[in-house]
Backbone as JSON Lines, residues from 0, in Angstrom:
{"i":0,"aa":"X","n":[0.82,-1.2,0.0],"ca":[0.0,0.0,0.0],"c":[0.87,1.27,0.0]}
{"i":1,"aa":"X","n":[2.03,1.21,0.65],"ca":[2.9,2.39,0.7],"c":[3.34,2.78,-0.71]}
{"i":2,"aa":"X","n":[3.52,1.81,-1.57],"ca":[3.95,2.1,-2.95],"c":[2.9,2.88,-3.73]}
{"i":3,"aa":"X","n":[1.66,2.85,-3.27],"ca":[0.59,3.56,-3.95],"c":[0.53,5.03,-3.53]}
{"i":4,"aa":"X","n":[1.23,5.39,-2.48],"ca":[1.27,6.79,-2.04],"c":[2.18,7.59,-2.96]}
{"i":5,"aa":"X","n":[1.93,8.91,-3.04],"ca":[2.9,9.76,-3.74],"c":[4.27,9.6,-3.1]}
{"i":6,"aa":"X","n":[5.32,9.79,-3.87],"ca":[6.68,9.54,-3.41],"c":[7.01,10.28,-2.11]}
{"i":7,"aa":"X","n":[6.64,11.55,-2.01],"ca":[6.95,12.33,-0.81],"c":[6.23,11.77,0.41]}
{"i":8,"aa":"X","n":[4.98,11.35,0.24],"ca":[4.22,10.77,1.35],"c":[4.81,9.43,1.77]}
{"i":9,"aa":"X","n":[5.19,8.62,0.8],"ca":[5.78,7.32,1.1],"c":[7.08,7.5,1.88]}
{"i":10,"aa":"X","n":[7.9,8.47,1.46],"ca":[9.16,8.73,2.16],"c":[8.89,9.13,3.61]}
{"i":11,"aa":"X","n":[7.89,9.97,3.81],"ca":[7.55,10.43,5.15],"c":[7.1,9.26,6.03]}
{"i":12,"aa":"X","n":[6.25,8.41,5.49],"ca":[5.77,7.25,6.24],"c":[6.93,6.32,6.59]}
{"i":13,"aa":"X","n":[7.84,6.1,5.65],"ca":[8.99,5.24,5.93],"c":[9.89,5.83,7.02]}
{"i":14,"aa":"X","n":[10.08,7.15,7.0],"ca":[10.86,7.79,8.06],"c":[10.16,7.64,9.4]}
{"i":15,"aa":"X","n":[8.84,7.76,9.4],"ca":[8.04,7.58,10.62],"c":[8.21,6.15,11.14]}
{"i":16,"aa":"X","n":[8.16,5.18,10.24],"ca":[8.32,3.79,10.64],"c":[9.73,3.5,11.16]}
{"i":17,"aa":"X","n":[10.69,4.29,10.71],"ca":[12.07,4.18,11.22],"c":[12.23,4.89,12.56]}
{"i":18,"aa":"X","n":[11.12,5.43,13.08],"ca":[11.06,6.07,14.4],"c":[11.89,7.34,14.5]}
{"i":19,"aa":"X","n":[11.99,8.09,13.4],"ca":[12.65,9.39,13.45],"c":[11.71,10.39,14.13]}
{"i":20,"aa":"X","n":[12.29,11.38,14.79],"ca":[11.48,12.43,15.39],"c":[10.96,13.36,14.3]}
{"i":21,"aa":"X","n":[9.98,14.18,14.63],"ca":[9.46,15.15,13.65],"c":[10.59,16.08,13.2]}
{"i":22,"aa":"X","n":[11.46,16.45,14.13],"ca":[12.58,17.34,13.76],"c":[13.5,16.65,12.77]}
{"i":23,"aa":"X","n":[13.81,15.38,13.03],"ca":[14.69,14.64,12.12],"c":[14.04,14.48,10.74]}
{"i":24,"aa":"X","n":[12.74,14.18,10.73],"ca":[12.04,14.06,9.45],"c":[12.05,15.39,8.71]}
{"i":25,"aa":"X","n":[11.83,16.47,9.44],"ca":[11.83,17.8,8.84],"c":[13.18,18.11,8.22]}
{"i":26,"aa":"X","n":[14.25,17.78,8.93],"ca":[15.61,18.02,8.42],"c":[15.88,17.21,7.14]}
{"i":27,"aa":"X","n":[15.48,15.95,7.14],"ca":[15.71,15.09,5.98],"c":[14.93,15.59,4.76]}
{"i":28,"aa":"X","n":[13.68,16.01,5.0],"ca":[12.8,16.39,3.89],"c":[12.87,17.87,3.54]}
{"i":29,"aa":"X","n":[13.51,18.66,4.4],"ca":[13.62,20.09,4.13],"c":[12.32,20.84,4.31]}
{"i":30,"aa":"X","n":[11.5,20.39,5.28],"ca":[10.24,21.07,5.58],"c":[10.19,21.36,7.08]}
{"i":31,"aa":"X","n":[9.18,22.13,7.51],"ca":[9.07,22.47,8.92],"c":[8.5,21.29,9.71]}
{"i":32,"aa":"X","n":[8.74,21.31,11.02],"ca":[8.2,20.26,11.88],"c":[6.68,20.23,11.84]}
{"i":33,"aa":"X","n":[6.06,21.41,11.83],"ca":[4.59,21.46,11.79],"c":[4.07,20.88,10.48]}
{"i":34,"aa":"X","n":[4.8,21.13,9.4],"ca":[4.41,20.57,8.11],"c":[4.56,19.05,8.11]}
{"i":35,"aa":"X","n":[5.55,18.55,8.82],"ca":[5.71,17.09,8.96],"c":[4.45,16.51,9.58]}
{"i":36,"aa":"X","n":[3.97,17.14,10.64],"ca":[2.77,16.65,11.32],"c":[1.56,16.61,10.41]}
{"i":37,"aa":"X","n":[1.35,17.69,9.68],"ca":[0.21,17.77,8.76],"c":[0.32,16.73,7.66]}
{"i":38,"aa":"X","n":[1.48,16.69,7.02],"ca":[1.68,15.75,5.91],"c":[1.63,14.3,6.37]}
{"i":39,"aa":"X","n":[2.17,14.04,7.55],"ca":[2.16,12.67,8.07],"c":[0.74,12.21,8.38]}
{"i":40,"aa":"X","n":[-0.05,13.08,8.99],"ca":[-1.44,12.71,9.28],"c":[-2.21,12.43,7.99]}
{"i":41,"aa":"X","n":[-2.02,13.27,6.99],"ca":[-2.7,13.05,5.71],"c":[-2.23,11.76,5.04]}
{"i":42,"aa":"X","n":[-0.94,11.5,5.1],"ca":[-0.39,10.28,4.5],"c":[-0.92,9.04,5.22]}
{"i":43,"aa":"X","n":[-1.0,9.1,6.54],"ca":[-1.51,7.95,7.3],"c":[-2.99,7.72,7.0]}
{"i":44,"aa":"X","n":[-3.75,8.81,6.85],"ca":[-5.17,8.67,6.49],"c":[-5.31,8.01,5.11]}
{"i":45,"aa":"X","n":[-4.51,8.47,4.16],"ca":[-4.56,7.92,2.8],"c":[-4.14,6.45,2.81]}
{"i":46,"aa":"X","n":[-3.11,6.13,3.58],"ca":[-2.65,4.75,3.69],"c":[-3.74,3.87,4.28]}
{"i":47,"aa":"X","n":[-4.41,4.38,5.29],"ca":[-5.51,3.65,5.91],"c":[-6.62,3.38,4.9]}
{"i":48,"aa":"X","n":[-6.96,4.39,4.08],"ca":[-7.98,4.22,3.04],"c":[-7.54,3.16,2.03]}
{"i":49,"aa":"X","n":[-6.28,3.21,1.63],"ca":[-5.77,2.23,0.67],"c":[-5.83,0.81,1.24]}
{"i":50,"aa":"X","n":[-5.48,0.68,2.5],"ca":[-5.48,-0.64,3.13],"c":[-6.9,-1.17,3.31]}
{"i":51,"aa":"X","n":[-7.84,-0.29,3.63],"ca":[-9.25,-0.7,3.73],"c":[-9.74,-1.18,2.38]}
{"i":52,"aa":"X","n":[-9.37,-0.47,1.33],"ca":[-9.76,-0.86,-0.02],"c":[-9.22,-2.22,-0.4]}
{"i":53,"aa":"X","n":[-7.99,-2.49,0.01],"ca":[-7.37,-3.79,-0.29],"c":[-8.07,-4.91,0.47]}
{"i":54,"aa":"X","n":[-8.45,-4.65,1.72],"ca":[-9.1,-5.7,2.51],"c":[-10.54,-5.93,2.06]}
{"i":55,"aa":"X","n":[-11.14,-4.89,1.43],"ca":[-12.5,-5.03,0.91],"c":[-12.5,-5.68,-0.47]}
{"i":56,"aa":"X","n":[-11.32,-5.88,-1.03],"ca":[-11.21,-6.47,-2.34],"c":[-11.33,-5.47,-3.47]}
{"i":57,"aa":"X","n":[-11.23,-4.19,-3.16],"ca":[-11.35,-3.15,-4.18],"c":[-10.06,-2.99,-4.94]}
């Protein structure tokens, strides 16, 4: 399902799974910590939708 995310969102999710802090993710991606939070929440929501679709057979 992660492969179905846009590249930037997938990178953010992978950094999150690697247990980086918001500051570390912000440094790697060149964005603000607050933007990390917003983008990460949106990416996790999208990932959740994709996974629900897969489990529903869509």
